[in-house]
Amino acid sequence: MSDRDFFDDDLDDEALAEQRAVRALLSSLPDPGPVPPDVLDRIHRTLRALQEEDAAHMSAGSAGGADTGADTGATVVPLRRRAAGHRALWLAAAAAVVLSGGGAVVSQLGSDTSARDTAASVAGGSPSPEATSGAGARGVAPAEPGGRVYASGTDYRRADLVRQALALLAPGPRRPAAELPGAAGLLADPTTLIACVRAVGAAPANLLAADLATYEGRPAVVLLLTGGSASTGSSAREVLVADRDCRPGTARRLTSVPVP
Amino acid sequence: VTPDDASDASDAELLAAHVDGDPDAFPELVRRHRDRLWAVALRTLSDREEAADALQDALVSAYRRAGSFRGDAAVTTWLHRIVVNACLDRVRRARARPTVPLPEQEPASGRDDHASTEAALDVRAALARLPESQRAALVLVDMHGLSVAEAAAVLEVAEGTVKSRCSRGRATLAGLLRPEGTPGGPAARGGNPAAASDVRPVPGSTPGPPSAVGSEGERA
């Protein structure tokens, strides 16, 4: 390969000489070296957390899809079928789970006796008319410390889930929501959201933000939690996505991701 | 893939094993490529903490998206692509949330002051002032030795676009790195409009021009 392969064809000699000089300068800069130990440690811890999450999902799934943990009361079907043996089969199985509306079936956690008491601290009181109208919704109920509720209509993506969810903590308006079927139900009654959070295995007190949106195009509620949900047993923050129809007995957990 | 086998397996085999549930596969893949990916992140972002965050984001993304790898590029290309995208995401976010301007910001008069001169003497600081698309192309091609075709695969653009980005980036760097007072040098940037139009403040200083990625007059 000629070094000419790295340069535009229409450069005159002077410009080409300049290009070569800068290329030589850049290539001569010292290599940054290996990943520093502290960064490496972070990466190792993150990978371990991911593997532990996978293992938890796998063990829940291997119990016949009906493992009701003492801590969570939740039945979780892993989104990733590990050890499937063949990628095509895995993809087909995953698609079947999604298309059939399968996935996590989460039962109600405990009693809801405290739900009404906790509602105000999570949802910040009654939602604004803007929120419940389903159009033009911004951050709706400025919650008391720890809980903001939005109806942004954002289409969250698996690959970008953490980044998108963390944006909920940033100040500033959300983009206008599209039509959000089911949004009014969750926002109109804070106890419904409380029940939803409980139903997916999380503690309402740990809710940092909730967003009525879509996940991979599917109506969903995205929960940003601190202190981890019962499913991870971690103290780290976590993004948890559930179907929009998030009620005790019917809540479906679509995915959860630890926030690195 | 057992731990003993892992070191013998190809990258593609490791990724497939990870998708199939092998807990040793992905860590081995990371071990193989982490230093190179770190260098890309650090050189693209010019900030250690930002680079660390970007690398972590990228590896989490790769871990979770492994099942979507179609095998139409090398695994290392795929990993580089994810890291570069994570870096560019962070640059865009920093630009969308401007903070207090840093000293390297160009003064309104267009004259360079001491801080700008210092940046001109520092190749890395100068590199950090390029539009991120040009910076990423130069990092991959000139600093990491990727071919134009390989860089095009990482950046998911045409080879001509990579060449164009590199060319414009080098021209801008040359202007920034020339000794002050020489034609096209920092103090004379007004006489080098092509270079001046490409220069942006260091990331995080002010919102950059809208020509973030792929829009600075490049060719396909």
XYZ file of C-alpha atoms in Angstrom:
480
model
C 0.000 0.000 0.000
C 1.407 3.330 -1.044
C 1.308 6.190 1.366
C -0.483 7.956 -1.452
C -3.420 5.724 -0.538
C -3.874 7.838 2.564
C -4.102 11.190 0.825
C -6.503 12.932 -1.475
C -5.616 12.618 -5.106
C -5.929 16.257 -6.030
C -3.321 17.704 -3.688
C -0.440 19.675 -5.128
C 3.092 18.820 -4.072
C 3.206 21.383 -1.300
C -0.089 20.296 0.200
C 0.913 16.658 -0.120
C 4.157 17.339 1.706
C 2.220 19.033 4.474
C -0.173 16.098 4.700
C 2.728 13.669 4.921
C 4.395 15.736 7.616
C 1.287 15.847 9.773
C 0.672 12.143 9.274
C 4.239 11.419 10.315
C 3.846 13.649 13.341
C 0.664 11.941 14.455
C 2.060 8.471 13.943
C 5.121 9.377 15.984
C 3.167 10.268 19.103
C 3.752 7.792 21.894
C 1.175 5.111 22.507
C -0.961 5.853 25.567
C 0.019 2.486 26.967
C -2.163 -0.153 28.570
C -5.455 0.532 30.255
C -4.676 2.088 33.653
C -5.316 -0.226 36.618
C -8.185 1.824 38.006
C -9.972 1.849 34.664
C -9.303 -1.842 34.253
C -10.777 -2.466 37.666
C -13.918 -0.548 36.703
C -14.253 -2.591 33.549
C -13.809 -5.860 35.399
C -16.411 -4.890 37.959
C -18.829 -3.864 35.242
C -18.381 -7.124 33.373
C -18.854 -9.092 36.557
C -22.071 -7.203 37.273
C -23.328 -7.951 33.784
C -22.488 -11.620 34.166
C -24.138 -11.797 37.544
C -27.244 -10.238 36.106
C -27.234 -12.766 33.298
C -26.720 -15.567 35.772
C -29.627 -14.320 37.870
C -31.856 -14.205 34.826
C -30.690 -17.619 33.763
C -31.337 -19.193 37.128
C -34.762 -17.633 37.239
C -35.488 -18.967 33.792
C -34.096 -22.404 34.483
C -36.564 -22.833 37.297
C -39.211 -23.464 34.726
C -39.981 -19.823 34.218
C -41.799 -19.726 37.509
C -39.142 -18.988 40.036
C -40.604 -16.854 42.717
C -37.742 -15.480 44.697
C -38.238 -14.794 48.325
C -36.902 -11.305 47.957
C -38.606 -10.265 44.803
C -41.657 -12.354 44.451
C -40.903 -11.954 40.800
C -40.907 -14.428 37.992
C -38.322 -13.475 35.481
C -37.701 -15.019 32.128
C -34.266 -14.169 30.833
C -34.178 -11.911 27.848
C -31.024 -13.649 26.721
C -31.339 -17.372 26.434
C -27.874 -18.382 27.420
C -26.434 -21.711 26.406
C -28.926 -22.030 23.627
C -26.251 -23.602 21.562
C -27.073 -21.955 18.300
C -27.362 -18.281 17.584
C -30.148 -18.658 15.061
C -32.173 -20.668 17.494
C -31.489 -18.088 20.137
C -32.676 -15.290 17.912
C -35.768 -17.210 16.913
C -36.560 -17.976 20.509
C -36.033 -14.403 21.563
C -38.260 -13.185 18.776
C -40.938 -15.634 19.795
C -40.808 -14.401 23.355
C -41.227 -10.826 22.240
C -43.901 -11.479 19.671
C -45.934 -13.639 21.950
C -45.802 -11.041 24.668
C -43.809 -13.371 26.830
C -40.958 -12.391 29.027
C -41.055 -11.542 32.610
C -44.200 -12.134 34.526
C -43.944 -10.234 37.696
C -46.235 -10.717 40.578
C -47.255 -8.140 43.057
C -44.788 -7.491 45.796
C -46.105 -7.445 49.254
C -49.099 -5.445 50.147
C -49.956 -2.060 48.787
C -50.877 -0.699 52.152
C -48.006 1.743 52.040
C -48.424 2.617 48.435
C -50.799 5.466 48.945
C -48.627 6.926 51.684
C -45.581 6.761 49.475
C -47.245 8.082 46.399
C -46.603 11.730 46.985
C -42.958 11.208 47.615
C -42.515 9.435 44.346
C -44.784 11.158 41.958
C -44.670 14.488 43.663
C -48.384 14.818 44.015
C -50.920 15.174 41.315
C -49.646 15.207 37.810
C -50.108 18.321 35.776
C -52.795 18.526 33.131
C -49.996 18.741 30.590
C -48.808 15.362 31.635
C -52.063 13.589 31.574
C -53.166 15.061 28.307
C -50.670 12.898 26.522
C -49.513 15.723 24.312
C -46.771 18.180 24.883
C -45.780 16.501 28.079
C -42.547 17.602 29.686
C -41.194 16.569 33.013
C -44.508 16.454 34.680
C -44.485 16.155 38.353
C -41.470 17.706 39.933
C -41.065 15.088 42.533
C -39.755 15.401 45.959
C -36.181 14.259 46.261
C -35.723 11.151 44.286
C -38.590 10.866 41.902
C -39.386 12.601 38.654
C -42.086 11.352 36.371
C -42.052 12.067 32.688
C -44.047 11.178 29.630
C -41.472 11.949 27.003
C -42.441 9.424 24.378
C -38.743 8.765 23.838
C -38.003 5.579 21.965
C -35.456 3.931 24.205
C -33.065 1.523 22.561
C -31.303 -1.411 24.101
C -27.908 -0.231 22.920
C -28.347 3.235 24.336
C -30.605 2.567 27.256
C -28.375 3.747 30.077
C -27.432 6.977 28.363
C -31.023 7.737 27.465
C -32.257 6.982 30.968
C -29.587 9.076 32.653
C -30.742 11.998 30.544
C -33.858 11.978 32.704
C -31.771 13.388 35.510
C -30.538 16.264 33.421
C -32.287 19.580 33.759
C -34.227 20.948 30.866
C -37.386 20.184 28.984
C -38.156 16.847 27.426
C -39.203 16.636 23.865
C -42.957 16.693 23.354
C -44.614 13.384 23.863
C -46.433 11.677 21.093
C -49.661 9.927 21.756
C -49.008 7.699 24.677
C -51.771 5.191 25.195
C -51.901 4.226 28.795
C -49.899 7.193 29.973
C -52.839 8.871 31.593
C -53.552 5.813 33.682
C -50.120 5.658 35.218
C -49.843 9.376 35.724
C -53.330 10.098 36.870
C -53.018 8.043 39.989
C -49.622 8.025 41.681
C -50.497 4.850 43.480
C -50.591 3.132 40.108
C -46.983 4.044 39.521
C -46.058 2.968 43.015
C -47.711 -0.354 42.407
C -45.897 -0.656 39.091
C -42.516 -0.062 40.707
C -43.280 -2.658 43.315
C -44.592 -5.059 40.740
C -41.313 -5.101 38.867
C -39.360 -5.846 41.985
C -38.142 -2.418 42.954
C -38.646 -0.247 45.981
C -40.594 2.942 45.312
C -38.240 4.851 47.585
C -35.421 4.015 45.169
C -37.109 5.585 42.190
C -35.102 8.440 40.712
C -37.180 8.929 37.595
C -39.841 7.264 35.550
C -40.590 7.906 31.914
C -43.579 6.777 29.939
C -42.084 6.049 26.590
C -41.358 3.198 24.242
C -38.630 0.594 24.344
C -37.531 -0.786 21.009
C -40.789 0.603 19.691
C -42.925 -1.040 22.322
C -44.966 0.999 24.826
C -43.030 0.940 28.042
C -42.271 2.614 31.299
C -38.597 3.242 31.964
C -37.559 3.357 35.595
C -34.273 4.764 36.802
C -33.565 3.389 40.236
C -30.939 3.829 42.834
C -29.961 1.228 45.335
C -30.677 -1.464 42.791
C -33.738 -3.548 42.449
C -34.199 -6.720 44.357
C -33.331 -8.645 41.228
C -29.769 -7.469 41.086
C -29.074 -7.217 44.767
C -26.715 -4.458 43.822
C -26.361 -1.084 45.409
C -25.714 0.506 42.054
C -28.163 2.433 39.961
C -30.207 0.487 37.508
C -32.424 1.131 34.542
C -35.441 -1.107 34.481
C -37.944 -1.241 31.643
C -41.421 -2.667 31.938
C -44.397 -2.854 29.675
C -46.580 0.249 29.761
C -49.382 -1.819 31.200
C -47.513 -2.071 34.445
C -49.763 -3.325 37.176
C -49.498 -5.923 39.861
C -50.149 -9.276 38.339
C -49.676 -8.162 34.766
C -46.455 -6.145 34.848
C -43.896 -7.393 32.410
C -40.298 -6.561 32.864
C -38.640 -6.091 29.483
C -35.075 -5.563 30.568
C -32.876 -4.186 33.282
C -29.392 -2.794 32.987
C -27.021 -1.715 35.736
C -25.744 1.810 35.356
C -21.970 1.573 35.205
C -14.764 -22.417 25.038
C -12.886 -23.383 28.153
C -10.394 -20.987 29.694
C -7.634 -23.037 28.116
C -9.289 -22.875 24.736
C -10.135 -19.224 24.966
C -6.687 -18.038 24.079
C -6.770 -20.176 20.930
C -10.219 -19.203 19.753
C -10.722 -16.568 17.125
C -12.441 -13.329 17.994
C -15.544 -14.435 16.125
C -15.572 -17.746 17.969
C -15.273 -15.954 21.283
C -18.140 -13.623 20.450
C -20.313 -16.554 19.399
C -19.389 -18.385 22.590
C -20.352 -15.337 24.620
C -23.737 -15.208 22.930
C -24.144 -18.876 23.737
C -23.525 -18.195 27.397
C -19.816 -18.838 27.856
C -18.768 -16.605 30.773
C -15.092 -16.737 29.842
C -15.469 -15.640 26.265
C -16.203 -11.948 26.542
C -13.536 -11.222 29.163
C -10.989 -12.876 26.883
C -12.163 -10.738 23.991
C -11.799 -7.646 26.159
C -8.357 -8.731 27.307
C -7.211 -9.017 23.709
C -8.390 -5.640 22.539
C -8.709 -3.437 25.592
C -5.405 -1.578 25.277
C -5.991 -0.671 21.675
C -9.574 0.355 22.366
C -8.380 2.427 25.309
C -5.877 4.198 23.099
C -8.579 5.007 20.566
C -10.855 6.369 23.273
C -8.130 8.402 24.927
C -6.878 9.881 21.685
C -10.354 10.656 20.457
C -11.517 12.326 23.656
C -8.245 13.732 24.987
C -9.574 13.301 28.491
C -8.737 10.369 30.718
C -12.002 10.221 32.631
C -14.138 10.745 29.568
C -12.172 8.043 27.805
C -12.647 5.661 30.718
C -16.390 6.290 30.722
C -16.593 5.868 26.973
C -14.662 2.611 27.043
C -16.877 1.270 29.792
C -20.042 2.324 27.959
C -18.729 0.707 24.817
C -17.881 -2.595 26.465
C -21.281 -2.768 28.137
C -22.841 -2.094 24.772
C -20.713 -4.735 23.067
C -21.550 -7.243 25.798
C -25.250 -6.699 25.306
C -25.272 -6.307 21.544
C -23.085 -9.293 20.768
C -26.085 -11.181 19.470
C -26.571 -8.558 16.790
C -23.074 -9.025 15.370
C -23.632 -10.255 11.856
C -20.079 -11.152 10.979
C -19.895 -8.851 7.987
C -16.890 -7.123 9.531
C -14.077 -8.280 11.740
C -14.876 -8.382 15.427
C -12.116 -5.888 16.083
C -13.688 -3.518 13.553
C -17.025 -3.942 15.288
C -15.468 -3.230 18.679
C -13.642 -0.173 17.372
C -16.897 1.060 15.857
C -18.680 0.777 19.189
C -15.873 2.566 21.017
C -15.665 5.364 18.459
C -19.429 5.816 18.575
C -19.333 5.921 22.369
C -16.655 8.585 22.170
C -18.545 10.629 19.601
C -21.688 10.368 21.711
C -19.820 11.857 24.635
C -18.429 14.659 22.498
C -21.891 15.495 21.212
C -23.344 15.454 24.682
C -20.586 17.699 25.971
C -21.301 20.105 23.171
C -25.027 20.033 23.866
C -24.390 20.967 27.470
C -21.896 23.781 27.315
C -20.111 24.610 30.486
C -17.774 27.387 31.443
C -15.576 28.237 28.459
C -12.053 26.979 28.757
C -9.075 29.226 28.224
C -8.343 27.678 24.859
C -11.479 29.165 23.408
C -10.752 31.539 20.585
C -11.182 35.150 21.571
C -13.897 37.049 19.814
C -11.352 39.131 17.996
C -9.954 36.083 16.266
C -6.477 36.832 17.596
C -4.781 34.057 19.443
C -3.664 34.618 22.957
C -1.231 32.764 25.112
C -3.536 29.823 25.795
C -4.205 29.317 22.135
C -0.521 29.425 21.363
C 0.062 26.768 23.964
C -2.587 24.615 22.326
C -0.883 25.092 18.978
C 2.333 23.726 20.435
C 0.632 20.662 21.736
C -0.343 18.201 19.077
C -2.881 16.552 21.275
C -4.515 19.803 22.214
C -4.614 20.735 18.557
C -6.133 17.399 17.703
C -8.789 17.969 20.330
C -9.840 21.115 18.519
C -10.756 19.326 15.335
C -14.336 18.407 14.532
C -14.864 14.973 15.991
C -15.378 13.313 12.633
C -11.951 14.472 11.447
C -10.379 13.633 14.781
C -11.772 10.117 14.756
C -10.552 9.553 11.214
C -7.048 10.799 12.023
C -6.875 8.769 15.224
C -7.720 5.598 13.340
C -5.683 6.171 10.182
C -2.647 8.180 11.207
C -2.266 7.215 14.852
C -3.477 3.632 14.908
C -2.334 2.601 11.472
C -5.652 1.438 10.107
C -6.019 1.480 6.371
C -8.513 3.877 4.886
C -10.750 0.903 4.111
C -10.558 -0.344 7.697
C -11.301 3.094 9.088
C -14.211 3.427 6.690
C -15.606 0.167 8.048
C -15.224 1.362 11.627
C -16.797 4.727 10.939
C -19.387 3.286 8.574
C -18.661 5.829 5.870
C -17.194 5.634 2.375
C -13.440 5.433 1.938
C -13.479 8.762 0.124
C -15.097 10.308 3.159
C -12.320 9.024 5.398
C -9.697 10.415 3.037
C -11.472 13.743 2.921
C -11.811 13.941 6.694
C -8.160 13.053 7.178
C -7.075 15.571 4.583
C -9.049 18.402 6.088
C -8.005 17.439 9.578
C -4.317 17.375 8.666
C -4.596 20.737 6.942
C -6.197 22.217 10.022
C -3.604 20.662 12.305
C -0.824 22.011 10.129
C -2.259 25.474 10.550
C -2.571 25.089 14.281
C 0.902 23.699 14.734
C 2.795 26.188 12.596
C 4.924 28.574 14.594
C 3.135 31.747 15.453
C 3.574 34.440 12.884
C 4.260 32.153 9.942
C 1.827 32.056 7.042
C -1.086 29.912 8.011
C 0.122 29.753 11.593
C -2.057 30.494 14.584
C -1.460 34.204 14.621
C -2.169 34.353 10.942
C -5.220 32.156 11.016
C -7.244 34.874 9.439
C -5.212 34.218 6.332
C -6.014 30.528 6.372
C -9.770 30.465 6.191
C -9.953 26.819 5.222
C -8.222 25.791 8.419
C -9.935 28.343 10.579
C -13.346 27.160 9.523
C -12.566 23.695 10.790
C -11.230 24.647 14.179
C -13.470 24.357 17.129
C -12.921 25.057 20.769
C -11.921 22.151 22.886
C -14.833 19.889 23.715
C -17.078 21.196 26.399
C -16.130 24.810 25.976
C -18.872 26.095 23.726
C -21.411 24.643 21.385
C -19.653 23.845 18.175
C -20.843 24.585 14.712
C -23.514 22.294 13.350
C -20.972 20.451 11.241
C -20.483 17.770 13.844
C -20.128 14.604 11.869
C -20.169 14.043 8.212
C -21.200 17.477 7.170
C -18.042 19.433 6.673
C -17.894 19.332 2.954
C -16.585 15.823 2.723
C -16.772 13.620 -0.283
C -18.135 10.160 -0.440
